PDB file of C-alpha atoms in Angstrom:
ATOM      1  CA  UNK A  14       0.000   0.000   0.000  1.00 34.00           C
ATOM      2  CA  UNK A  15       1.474   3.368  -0.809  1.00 36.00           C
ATOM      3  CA  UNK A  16       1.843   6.269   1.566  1.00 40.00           C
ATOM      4  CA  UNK A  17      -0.641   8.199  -0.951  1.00 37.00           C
ATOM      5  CA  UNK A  18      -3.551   5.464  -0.186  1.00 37.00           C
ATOM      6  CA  UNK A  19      -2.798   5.012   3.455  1.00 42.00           C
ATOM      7  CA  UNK A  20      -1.234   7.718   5.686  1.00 47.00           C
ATOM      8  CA  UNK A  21      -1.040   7.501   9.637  1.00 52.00           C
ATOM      9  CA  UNK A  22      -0.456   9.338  12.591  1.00 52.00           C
ATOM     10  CA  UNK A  23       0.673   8.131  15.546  1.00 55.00           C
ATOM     11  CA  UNK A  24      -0.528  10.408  19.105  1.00 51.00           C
ATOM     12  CA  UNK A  25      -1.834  10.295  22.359  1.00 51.00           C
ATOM     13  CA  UNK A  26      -3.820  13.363  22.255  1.00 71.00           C
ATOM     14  CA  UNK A  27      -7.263  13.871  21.301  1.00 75.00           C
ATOM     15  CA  UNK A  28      -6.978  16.734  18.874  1.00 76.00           C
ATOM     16  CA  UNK A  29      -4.065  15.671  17.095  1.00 77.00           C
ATOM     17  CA  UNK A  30      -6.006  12.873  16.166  1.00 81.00           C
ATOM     18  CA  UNK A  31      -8.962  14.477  15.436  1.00 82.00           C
ATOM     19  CA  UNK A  32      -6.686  16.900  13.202  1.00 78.00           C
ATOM     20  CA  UNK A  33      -5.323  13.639  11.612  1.00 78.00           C
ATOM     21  CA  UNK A  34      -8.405  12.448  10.616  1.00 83.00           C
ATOM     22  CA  UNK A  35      -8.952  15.701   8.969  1.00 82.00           C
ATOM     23  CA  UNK A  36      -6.429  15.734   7.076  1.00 77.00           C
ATOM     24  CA  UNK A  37      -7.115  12.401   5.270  1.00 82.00           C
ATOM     25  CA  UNK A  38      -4.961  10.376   7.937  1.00 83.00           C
ATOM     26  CA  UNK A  39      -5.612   7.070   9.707  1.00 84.00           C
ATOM     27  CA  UNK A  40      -5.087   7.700  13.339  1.00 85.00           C
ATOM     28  CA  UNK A  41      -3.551   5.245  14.993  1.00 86.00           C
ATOM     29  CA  UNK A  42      -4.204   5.550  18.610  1.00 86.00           C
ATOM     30  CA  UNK A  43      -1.148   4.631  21.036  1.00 85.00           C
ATOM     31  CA  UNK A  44      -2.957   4.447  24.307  1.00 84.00           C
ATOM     32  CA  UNK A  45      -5.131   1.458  23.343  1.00 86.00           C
ATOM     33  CA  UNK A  46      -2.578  -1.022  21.976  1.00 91.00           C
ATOM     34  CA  UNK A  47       0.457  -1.254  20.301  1.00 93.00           C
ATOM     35  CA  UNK A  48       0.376   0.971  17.428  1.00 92.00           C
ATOM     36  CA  UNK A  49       2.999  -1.503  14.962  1.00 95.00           C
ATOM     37  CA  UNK A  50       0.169  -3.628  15.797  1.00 95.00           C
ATOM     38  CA  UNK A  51      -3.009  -1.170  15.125  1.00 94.00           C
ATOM     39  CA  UNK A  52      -0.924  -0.308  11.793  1.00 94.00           C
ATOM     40  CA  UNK A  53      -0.664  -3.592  10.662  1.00 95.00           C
ATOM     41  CA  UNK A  54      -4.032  -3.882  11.049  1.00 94.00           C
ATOM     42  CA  UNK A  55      -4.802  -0.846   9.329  1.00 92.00           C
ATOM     43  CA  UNK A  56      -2.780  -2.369   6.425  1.00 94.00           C
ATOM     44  CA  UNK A  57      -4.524  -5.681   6.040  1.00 95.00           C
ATOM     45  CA  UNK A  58      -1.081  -6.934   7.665  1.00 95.00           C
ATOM     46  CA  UNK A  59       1.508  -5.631   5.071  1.00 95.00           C
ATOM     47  CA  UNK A  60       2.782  -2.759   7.278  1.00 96.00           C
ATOM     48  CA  UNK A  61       3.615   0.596   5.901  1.00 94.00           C
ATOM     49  CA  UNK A  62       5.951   1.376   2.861  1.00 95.00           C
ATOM     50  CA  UNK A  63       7.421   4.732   4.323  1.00 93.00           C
ATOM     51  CA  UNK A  64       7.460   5.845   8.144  1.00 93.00           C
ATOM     52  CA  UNK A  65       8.401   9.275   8.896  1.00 89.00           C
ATOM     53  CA  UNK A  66       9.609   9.159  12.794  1.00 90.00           C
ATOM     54  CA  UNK A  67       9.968  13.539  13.387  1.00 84.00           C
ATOM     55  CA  UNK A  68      10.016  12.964  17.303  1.00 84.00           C
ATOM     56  CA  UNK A  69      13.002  12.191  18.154  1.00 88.00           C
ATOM     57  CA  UNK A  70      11.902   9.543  20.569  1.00 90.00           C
ATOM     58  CA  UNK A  71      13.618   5.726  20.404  1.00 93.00           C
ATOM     59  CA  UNK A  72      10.181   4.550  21.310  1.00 92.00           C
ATOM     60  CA  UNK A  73       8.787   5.941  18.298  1.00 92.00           C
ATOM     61  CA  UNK A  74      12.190   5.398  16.004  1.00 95.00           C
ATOM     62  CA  UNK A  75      11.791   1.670  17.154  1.00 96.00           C
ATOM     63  CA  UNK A  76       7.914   1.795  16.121  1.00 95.00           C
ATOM     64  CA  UNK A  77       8.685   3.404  12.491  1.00 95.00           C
ATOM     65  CA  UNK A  78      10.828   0.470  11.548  1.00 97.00           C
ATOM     66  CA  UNK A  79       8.821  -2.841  13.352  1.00 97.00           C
ATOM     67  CA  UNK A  80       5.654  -1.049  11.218  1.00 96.00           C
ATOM     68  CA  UNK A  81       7.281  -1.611   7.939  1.00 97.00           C
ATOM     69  CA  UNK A  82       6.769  -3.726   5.098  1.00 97.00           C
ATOM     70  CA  UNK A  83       8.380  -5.428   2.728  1.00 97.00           C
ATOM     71  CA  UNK A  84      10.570  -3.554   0.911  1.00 97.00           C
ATOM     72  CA  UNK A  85       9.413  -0.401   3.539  1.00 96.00           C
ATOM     73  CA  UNK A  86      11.310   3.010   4.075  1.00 96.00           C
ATOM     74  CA  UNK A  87      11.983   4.148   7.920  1.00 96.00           C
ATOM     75  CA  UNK A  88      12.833   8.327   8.065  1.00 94.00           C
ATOM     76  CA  UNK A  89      14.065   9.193  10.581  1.00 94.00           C
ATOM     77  CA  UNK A  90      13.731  12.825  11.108  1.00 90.00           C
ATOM     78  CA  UNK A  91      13.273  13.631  14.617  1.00 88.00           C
ATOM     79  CA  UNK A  92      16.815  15.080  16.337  1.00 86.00           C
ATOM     80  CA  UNK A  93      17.951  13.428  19.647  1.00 89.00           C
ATOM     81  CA  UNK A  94      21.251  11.931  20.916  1.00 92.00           C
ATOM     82  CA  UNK A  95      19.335   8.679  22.339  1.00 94.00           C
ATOM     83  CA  UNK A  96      20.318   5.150  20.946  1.00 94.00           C
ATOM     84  CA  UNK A  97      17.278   2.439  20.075  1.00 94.00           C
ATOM     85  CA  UNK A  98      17.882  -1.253  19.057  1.00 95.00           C
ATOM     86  CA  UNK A  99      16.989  -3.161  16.151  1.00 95.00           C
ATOM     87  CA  UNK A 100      16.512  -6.387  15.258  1.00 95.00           C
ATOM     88  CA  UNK A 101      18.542  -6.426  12.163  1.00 96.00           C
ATOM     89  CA  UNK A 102      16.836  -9.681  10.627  1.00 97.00           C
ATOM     90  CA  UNK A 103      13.387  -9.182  11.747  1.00 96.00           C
ATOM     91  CA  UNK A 104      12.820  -5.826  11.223  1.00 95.00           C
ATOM     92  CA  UNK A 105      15.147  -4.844   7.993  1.00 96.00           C
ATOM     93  CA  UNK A 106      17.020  -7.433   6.268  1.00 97.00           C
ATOM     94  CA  UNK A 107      13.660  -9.783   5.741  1.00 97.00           C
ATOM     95  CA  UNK A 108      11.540  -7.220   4.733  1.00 97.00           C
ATOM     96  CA  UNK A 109      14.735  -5.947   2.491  1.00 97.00           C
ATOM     97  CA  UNK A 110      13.591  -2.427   4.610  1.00 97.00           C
ATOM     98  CA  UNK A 111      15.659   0.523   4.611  1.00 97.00           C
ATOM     99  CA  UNK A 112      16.332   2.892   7.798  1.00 97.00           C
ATOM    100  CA  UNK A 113      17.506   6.453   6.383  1.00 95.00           C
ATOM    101  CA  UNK A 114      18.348   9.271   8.315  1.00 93.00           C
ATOM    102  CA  UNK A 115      16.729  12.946   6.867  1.00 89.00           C
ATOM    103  CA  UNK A 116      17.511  16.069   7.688  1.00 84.00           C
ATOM    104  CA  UNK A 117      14.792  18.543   7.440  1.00 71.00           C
ATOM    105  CA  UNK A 118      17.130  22.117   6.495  1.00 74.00           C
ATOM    106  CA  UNK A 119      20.653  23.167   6.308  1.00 77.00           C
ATOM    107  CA  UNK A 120      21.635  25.037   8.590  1.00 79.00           C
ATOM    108  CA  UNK A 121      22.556  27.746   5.563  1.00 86.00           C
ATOM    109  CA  UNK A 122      18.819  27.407   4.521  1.00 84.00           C
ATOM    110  CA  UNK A 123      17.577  29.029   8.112  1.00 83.00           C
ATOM    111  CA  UNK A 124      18.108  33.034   7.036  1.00 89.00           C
ATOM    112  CA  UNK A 125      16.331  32.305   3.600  1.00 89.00           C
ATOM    113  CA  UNK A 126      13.439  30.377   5.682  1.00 83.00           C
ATOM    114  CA  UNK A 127      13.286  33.311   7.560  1.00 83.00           C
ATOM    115  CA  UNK A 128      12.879  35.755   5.526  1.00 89.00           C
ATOM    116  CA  UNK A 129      10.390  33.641   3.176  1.00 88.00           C
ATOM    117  CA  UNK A 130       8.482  33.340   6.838  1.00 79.00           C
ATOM    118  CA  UNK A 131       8.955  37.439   7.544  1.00 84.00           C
ATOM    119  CA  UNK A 132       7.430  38.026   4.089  1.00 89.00           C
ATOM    120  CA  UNK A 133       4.318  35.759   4.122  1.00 83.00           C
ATOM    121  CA  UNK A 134       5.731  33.850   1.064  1.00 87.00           C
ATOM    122  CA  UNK A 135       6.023  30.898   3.360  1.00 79.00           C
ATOM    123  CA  UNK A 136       2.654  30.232   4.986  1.00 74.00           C
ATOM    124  CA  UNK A 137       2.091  28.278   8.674  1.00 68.00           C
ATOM    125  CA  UNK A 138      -1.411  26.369   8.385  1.00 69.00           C
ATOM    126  CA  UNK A 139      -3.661  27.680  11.048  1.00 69.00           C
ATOM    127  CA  UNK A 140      -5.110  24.250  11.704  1.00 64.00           C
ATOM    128  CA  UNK A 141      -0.859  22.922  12.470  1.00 65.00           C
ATOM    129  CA  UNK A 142       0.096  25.221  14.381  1.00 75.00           C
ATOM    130  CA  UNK A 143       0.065  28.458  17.218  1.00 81.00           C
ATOM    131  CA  UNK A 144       0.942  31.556  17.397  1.00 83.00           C
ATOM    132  CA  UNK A 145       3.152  32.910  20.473  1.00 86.00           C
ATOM    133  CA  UNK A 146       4.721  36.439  21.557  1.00 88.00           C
ATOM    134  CA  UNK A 147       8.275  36.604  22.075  1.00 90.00           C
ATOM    135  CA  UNK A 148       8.122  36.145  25.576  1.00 89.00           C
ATOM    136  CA  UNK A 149      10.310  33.727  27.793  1.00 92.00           C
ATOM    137  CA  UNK A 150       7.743  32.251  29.984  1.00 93.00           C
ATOM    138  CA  UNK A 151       5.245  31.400  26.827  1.00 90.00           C
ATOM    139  CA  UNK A 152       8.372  30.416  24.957  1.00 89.00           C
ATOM    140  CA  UNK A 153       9.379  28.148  28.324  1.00 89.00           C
ATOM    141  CA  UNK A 154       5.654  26.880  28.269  1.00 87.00           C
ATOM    142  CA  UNK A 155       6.150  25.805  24.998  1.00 85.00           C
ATOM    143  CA  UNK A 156       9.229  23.579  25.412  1.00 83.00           C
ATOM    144  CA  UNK A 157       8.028  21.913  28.485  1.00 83.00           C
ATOM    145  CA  UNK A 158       4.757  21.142  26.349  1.00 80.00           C
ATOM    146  CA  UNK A 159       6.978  19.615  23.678  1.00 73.00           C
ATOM    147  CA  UNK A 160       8.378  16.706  26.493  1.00 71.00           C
ATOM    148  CA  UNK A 161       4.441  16.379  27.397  1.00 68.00           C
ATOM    149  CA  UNK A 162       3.075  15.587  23.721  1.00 64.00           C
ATOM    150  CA  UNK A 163       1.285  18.601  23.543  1.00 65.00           C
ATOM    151  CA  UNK A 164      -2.004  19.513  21.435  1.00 68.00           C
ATOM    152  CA  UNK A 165      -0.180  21.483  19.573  1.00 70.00           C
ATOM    153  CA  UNK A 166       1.664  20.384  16.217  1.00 71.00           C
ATOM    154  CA  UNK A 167       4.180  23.294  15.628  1.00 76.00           C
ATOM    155  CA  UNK A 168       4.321  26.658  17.675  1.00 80.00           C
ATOM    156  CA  UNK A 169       5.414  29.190  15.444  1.00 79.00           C
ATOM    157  CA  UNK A 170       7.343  32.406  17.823  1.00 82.00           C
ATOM    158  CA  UNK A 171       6.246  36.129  16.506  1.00 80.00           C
ATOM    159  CA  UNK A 172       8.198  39.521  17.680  1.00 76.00           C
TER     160      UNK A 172
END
């Protein structure tokens, strides 16, 4: 099945699901069960051909490769300095799966990005994200939300 015919998101809040499901996404629930397992299901068993991991967790790197299928394409996205395991035969070389590390900018693309952003040529979806003042103790709020799987998708920071 291609990512085009099935698409999934993995959360444990509400209204990212609900925003999921909005978006034309299967959402797979994590509190109630295993979600390699819900996405298997989802896939009549064959498992998804791309997972895109953009946490940074090694929970959820470990889920985005035991979800794939044959012949399946783990990105890993998400930045963090934490190790996971995997279980080279089971997980990649049978299913002839692939584990790629992306990286989402340059760091030379970031004043070009910002400017594009300054200029309203690059445009934030309201329904992905929030808008929040430069100020340290919203900007605080916002980082301890991101360890506590927040509602929000992206917080966007404006002067």
């Amino acid at each position: 099945m291609f990512l085009g015919h099935f698409s999934a998101r993995i959360a444990q809040r509400a209204g990212k699901l609900r925003l999921a499901a909005g978006l034309g996404a299967v959402p797979i629930d994590a509190r109630h069960g295993d979600p390699v397992e819900q996405i298997r299901e989802a896939t009549g068993g064959r498992g998804a051909d791309v997972a895109l991991e953009l946490i940074g967790k090694p929970e959820t790197m470990d889920a985005a490769v035991r979800c794939l299928g044959r012949f399946g394409r783990a990105a890993l996205v998400g930045l963090t300095r934490q190790s996971f395991a995997v279980a080279p035969y089971e997980n990649v070389i049978s299913k002839e799966a692939e584990i790629i590390g992306v990286s989402d900018h340059l760091a030379s693309e970031i004043p070009q990005l910002l400017a594009l952003a300054r200029t309203g040529k690059l445009k934030f979806p309201c329904e992905v994200t929030r808008r929040i003042s430069l100020d340290a103790k919203l900007i605080n709020q916002a980082l301890d939300e991101l360890e506590n799987a927040s509602e929000y998708i992206r917080t966007v920071i404006q002067p």
